[in-house]
């Protein structure tokens, strides 16, 4: 679980505007001496030191890495090193890798499956049932990472109104091959499968303070549903209306039965800054009757019937 947390943090930190990483240890009587010695170490986030020493660096390690800018480090009186020359690594042998840059978890799972099949005394039916559950691990791991990143961004940008947070973009889903191929036929243009992202700019654009005046604002709890919605093919539609021509995910407003929540996905051009094909354009509400009218008139078509 700590490794999955680390993978989520690393992904967001590398996409942020922060240039450096600061190593932080808990600094109590349970902290290892080597880990304590790394506390407040500041290095460029691209330094190779982090390839083998990005925490967790051992069983039950509670250390973390904070992404900071150079000016922030200097303002806080932290010593900034240009590189890691002369610094010895501290990670235990089983942890000497960066969880954000490897599929180590998938490798470990594959080995556990092989050992399980060889050593178990369960029936083949019981084995298959367990292996099926294990097979869902990768998907659940990705969903967990995406939700953690989304929740962090919503808390910073919307709840705390911290527009200076270095967290600039998070992945919120994966556009499946089925959806991309179906949408390509309906839109008569190529739609590529792949990651879907939400940027700080688009999240800020959809903040309640801006949209609540005309009753189009997502509530915080609805924003935190984005990952679940975008990974449910039954919520996917193709919007064939003029000036739209994209994919839109639709879900119910639980507090206002006259409204539907819409998450349109840009699929026709790359995001200029992050070079992503599929990204959330905005978050919006619409009258349920209007949307049902468009669906009846086939201007909006459900992808999975």
C-alpha positions as semicolon CSV with decimal commas, in nm:
position;residue;x (nm);y (nm);z (nm)
1;X;0,000;0,000;0,000
2;X;0,283;0,241;0,078
3;X;0,438;0,161;-0,259
4;X;0,109;0,237;-0,437
5;X;0,085;0,569;-0,249
6;X;0,441;0,646;-0,361
7;X;0,360;0,567;-0,724
8;X;0,067;0,809;-0,712
9;X;0,276;1,085;-0,552
10;X;0,566;1,042;-0,793
11;X;0,344;1,060;-1,101
12;X;0,187;1,387;-0,984
13;X;0,518;1,533;-0,868
14;X;0,690;1,473;-1,201
15;X;0,406;1,649;-1,382
16;X;0,419;1,942;-1,140
17;X;0,613;2,266;-1,183
18;X;0,834;2,180;-0,884
19;X;1,198;2,127;-0,980
20;X;1,335;1,955;-0,667
21;X;1,255;1,676;-0,424
22;X;1,300;1,703;-0,047
23;X;1,344;1,380;0,150
24;X;1,135;1,379;0,468
25;X;1,166;1,126;0,751
26;X;0,920;1,102;1,041
27;X;1,199;1,173;1,294
28;X;1,074;0,974;1,592
29;X;1,225;0,685;1,788
30;X;1,112;0,433;1,525
31;X;1,297;0,603;1,238
32;X;1,603;0,420;1,106
33;X;1,931;0,606;1,153
34;X;2,008;0,605;0,779
35;X;1,663;0,742;0,697
36;X;1,697;1,006;0,969
37;X;2,024;1,112;0,807
38;X;1,847;1,182;0,477
39;X;1,590;1,417;0,633
40;X;1,579;1,752;0,447
41;X;1,803;1,629;0,164
42;X;1,710;1,842;-0,140
43;X;1,809;1,730;-0,490
44;X;1,679;1,796;-0,843
45;X;1,385;1,564;-0,903
46;X;1,563;1,424;-1,210
47;X;1,872;1,320;-1,011
48;X;1,945;0,944;-1,045
49;X;1,950;0,918;-0,664
50;X;1,569;0,898;-0,671
51;X;1,576;0,599;-0,907
52;X;1,686;0,376;-0,618
53;X;1,602;0,578;-0,306
54;X;1,250;0,712;-0,359
55;X;1,064;0,593;-0,046
56;X;0,948;0,357;0,084
57;X;1,306;0,239;0,130
58;X;1,237;-0,065;0,348
59;X;0,961;-0,261;0,518
60;X;0,741;-0,025;0,726
61;X;0,936;0,279;0,603
62;X;0,726;0,592;0,659
63;X;0,952;0,836;0,475
64;X;0,815;1,050;0,192
65;X;0,935;1,292;-0,073
66;X;0,806;1,648;-0,102
67;X;0,811;1,827;-0,438
68;X;0,930;2,187;-0,400
69;X;1,057;2,472;-0,614
70;X;1,409;2,609;-0,585
71;X;1,281;2,941;-0,450
72;X;1,068;2,764;-0,189
73;X;1,366;2,559;-0,071
74;X;1,579;2,871;-0,032
75;X;1,299;3,057;0,146
76;X;1,275;2,775;0,400
77;X;1,649;2,774;0,455
78;X;1,704;2,428;0,307
79;X;2,042;2,339;0,162
80;X;2,004;2,253;-0,206
81;X;2,255;2,015;-0,362
82;X;2,323;2,022;-0,735
83;X;2,362;1,644;-0,755
84;X;2,394;1,330;-0,543
85;X;2,768;1,274;-0,587
86;X;2,909;1,135;-0,263
87;X;2,570;1,039;-0,120
88;X;2,531;0,670;-0,038
89;X;2,198;0,502;-0,101
90;X;1,989;0,383;0,192
91;X;1,723;0,159;0,034
92;X;1,704;-0,206;0,139
93;X;1,766;-0,451;-0,144
94;X;1,394;-0,526;-0,194
95;X;1,315;-0,153;-0,220
96;X;1,601;-0,020;-0,434
97;X;1,379;0,097;-0,717
98;X;1,150;0,391;-0,789
99;X;0,784;0,277;-0,760
100;X;0,682;0,552;-1,002
101;X;0,916;0,431;-1,277
102;X;0,869;0,055;-1,271
103;X;0,602;-0,212;-1,293
104;X;0,765;-0,394;-1,002
105;X;0,426;-0,456;-0,842
106;X;0,304;-0,640;-1,150
107;X;0,628;-0,844;-1,156
108;X;0,584;-0,939;-0,791
109;X;0,222;-1,038;-0,851
110;X;0,317;-1,260;-1,147
111;X;0,575;-1,445;-0,934
112;X;0,324;-1,491;-0,653
113;X;0,075;-1,641;-0,900
114;X;0,332;-1,892;-1,026
115;X;0,432;-1,998;-0,675
116;X;0,069;-2,023;-0,571
117;X;-0,022;-2,256;-0,859
118;X;0,274;-2,483;-0,782
119;X;0,230;-2,508;-0,406
120;X;-0,142;-2,491;-0,339
121;X;-0,352;-2,791;-0,234
122;X;-0,678;-2,623;-0,338
123;X;-0,899;-2,760;-0,613
124;X;-0,859;-2,622;-0,966
125;X;-1,193;-2,438;-0,930
126;X;-1,076;-2,269;-0,609
127;X;-0,742;-2,182;-0,769
128;X;-0,910;-2,024;-1,073
129;X;-1,140;-1,818;-0,851
130;X;-0,846;-1,682;-0,653
131;X;-0,639;-1,613;-0,965
132;X;-0,933;-1,424;-1,113
133;X;-0,936;-1,199;-0,808
134;X;-0,560;-1,150;-0,835
135;X;-0,602;-1,067;-1,204
136;X;-0,805;-0,761;-1,103
137;X;-0,511;-0,632;-0,899
138;X;-0,359;-0,421;-1,177
139;X;-0,689;-0,247;-1,254
140;X;-0,763;-0,184;-0,889
141;X;-0,410;-0,055;-0,835
142;X;-0,451;0,196;-1,122
143;X;-0,790;0,310;-0,996
144;X;-0,647;0,361;-0,648
145;X;-0,356;0,569;-0,783
146;X;-0,584;0,781;-1,003
147;X;-0,833;0,843;-0,721
148;X;-0,556;0,942;-0,481
149;X;-0,417;1,192;-0,732
150;X;-0,763;1,331;-0,811
151;X;-0,856;1,370;-0,442
152;X;-0,527;1,550;-0,371
153;X;-0,586;1,794;-0,659
154;X;-0,949;1,861;-0,560
155;X;-0,848;1,921;-0,197
156;X;-0,573;2,167;-0,297
157;X;-0,743;2,353;-0,584
158;X;-1,109;2,350;-0,476
159;X;-1,125;2,296;-0,100
160;X;-0,813;2,499;-0,002
161;X;-0,825;2,726;-0,311
162;X;-0,450;2,680;-0,343
163;X;-0,390;2,788;-0,702
164;X;-0,013;2,776;-0,649
165;X;-0,003;2,403;-0,585
166;X;0,259;2,239;-0,811
167;X;0,011;1,960;-0,886
168;X;-0,077;2,051;-1,246
169;X;-0,228;1,735;-1,395
170;X;-0,356;1,394;-1,284
171;X;-0,459;1,088;-1,480
172;X;-0,825;1,009;-1,417
173;X;-0,891;0,715;-1,644
174;X;-0,814;0,508;-1,948
175;X;-1,019;0,537;-2,267
176;X;-1,070;0,174;-2,367
177;X;-1,017;0,028;-2,712
178;X;-1,388;-0,056;-2,728
179;X;-1,496;0,303;-2,661
180;X;-1,236;0,452;-2,898
181;X;-1,330;0,218;-3,185
182;X;-1,705;0,272;-3,137
183;X;-1,663;0,650;-3,110
184;X;-1,444;0,651;-3,423
185;X;-1,728;0,496;-3,625
186;X;-1,996;0,729;-3,488
187;X;-1,786;1,045;-3,524
188;X;-1,633;0,938;-3,854
189;X;-1,283;1,027;-3,732
190;X;-1,004;0,850;-3,548
191;X;-1,034;0,836;-3,172
192;X;-0,732;0,685;-2,997
193;X;-0,750;0,482;-2,680
194;X;-0,523;0,581;-2,393
195;X;-0,500;0,782;-2,075
196;X;-0,745;1,057;-1,982
197;X;-0,622;1,351;-1,776
198;X;-0,761;1,641;-1,573
199;X;-0,553;1,959;-1,546
200;X;-0,544;2,214;-1,268
201;X;-0,660;2,479;-1,517
202;X;-0,974;2,289;-1,615
203;X;-1,052;2,198;-1,255
204;X;-1,015;2,564;-1,153
205;X;-1,239;2,663;-1,444
206;X;-1,511;2,437;-1,302
207;X;-1,484;2,556;-0,941
208;X;-1,816;2,615;-0,762
209;X;-1,745;2,986;-0,701
210;X;-1,747;3,037;-1,077
211;X;-2,036;2,816;-1,186
212;X;-2,276;2,813;-0,894
213;X;-2,438;3,141;-1,005
214;X;-2,610;2,958;-1,291
215;X;-2,643;2,622;-1,111
216;X;-2,384;2,438;-1,324
217;X;-2,125;2,370;-1,054
218;X;-2,006;2,024;-0,952
219;X;-1,999;1,972;-0,577
220;X;-1,671;1,856;-0,422
221;X;-1,803;1,502;-0,371
222;X;-1,906;1,490;-0,740
223;X;-1,558;1,599;-0,850
224;X;-1,415;1,311;-0,649
225;X;-1,640;1,071;-0,846
226;X;-1,466;1,153;-1,176
227;X;-1,237;0,848;-1,178
228;X;-1,525;0,608;-1,110
229;X;-1,740;0,769;-1,380
230;X;-1,469;0,775;-1,649
231;X;-1,392;0,409;-1,589
232;X;-1,753;0,296;-1,632
233;X;-1,823;0,224;-2,001
234;X;-2,198;0,239;-1,934
235;X;-2,163;0,614;-1,870
236;X;-1,992;0,684;-2,207
237;X;-2,173;0,866;-2,490
238;X;-2,078;1,024;-2,820
239;X;-2,192;1,386;-2,851
240;X;-2,279;1,456;-3,216
241;X;-2,412;1,808;-3,160
242;X;-2,258;2,094;-3,356
243;X;-1,954;2,244;-3,182
244;X;-1,919;1,932;-2,969
245;X;-1,821;1,618;-3,166
246;X;-1,656;1,446;-2,873
247;X;-1,705;1,182;-2,605
248;X;-1,902;1,274;-2,296
249;X;-1,952;1,077;-1,975
250;X;-2,286;1,135;-1,803
251;X;-2,396;1,056;-1,446
252;X;-2,680;1,144;-1,211
253;X;-2,687;1,437;-0,972
254;X;-2,778;1,260;-0,647
255;X;-2,921;1,574;-0,484
256;X;-3,107;1,726;-0,780
257;X;-3,301;1,474;-0,986
258;X;-3,366;1,734;-1,258
259;X;-2,993;1,758;-1,340
260;X;-2,729;1,541;-1,502
261;X;-2,354;1,579;-1,466
262;X;-2,145;1,590;-1,783
263;X;-1,772;1,528;-1,830
264;X;-1,678;1,605;-2,193
265;X;-1,350;1,457;-2,321
266;X;-1,145;1,628;-2,591
267;X;-1,040;1,362;-2,842
268;X;-0,958;1,557;-3,160
269;X;-0,633;1,735;-3,068
270;X;-0,341;1,714;-2,829
271;X;-0,334;1,911;-2,508
272;X;-0,073;2,176;-2,596
273;X;0,121;2,164;-2,269
274;X;0,095;1,801;-2,166
275;X;0,076;1,644;-2,515
276;X;-0,215;1,420;-2,420
277;X;-0,480;1,307;-2,667
278;X;-0,772;1,256;-2,428
279;X;-0,833;1,518;-2,161
280;X;-1,124;1,655;-1,960
281;X;-1,246;1,981;-2,117
282;X;-1,474;2,092;-1,834
283;X;-1,725;1,974;-1,574
284;X;-2,083;2,081;-1,632
285;X;-2,443;2,023;-1,532
286;X;-2,742;2,015;-1,766
287;X;-3,117;1,975;-1,737
288;X;-3,208;1,607;-1,754
289;X;-3,498;1,676;-1,992
290;X;-3,268;1,853;-2,237
291;X;-3,013;1,571;-2,242
292;X;-3,284;1,304;-2,275
293;X;-3,420;1,506;-2,568
294;X;-3,081;1,500;-2,740
295;X;-3,052;1,125;-2,672
296;X;-3,399;1,063;-2,816
297;X;-3,307;1,267;-3,124
298;X;-2,979;1,069;-3,151
299;X;-2,768;1,384;-3,116
300;X;-2,616;1,213;-2,814
301;X;-2,570;0,837;-2,851
302;X;-2,485;0,585;-2,582
303;X;-2,170;0,392;-2,668
304;X;-2,245;0,068;-2,486
305;X;-2,602;-0,051;-2,542
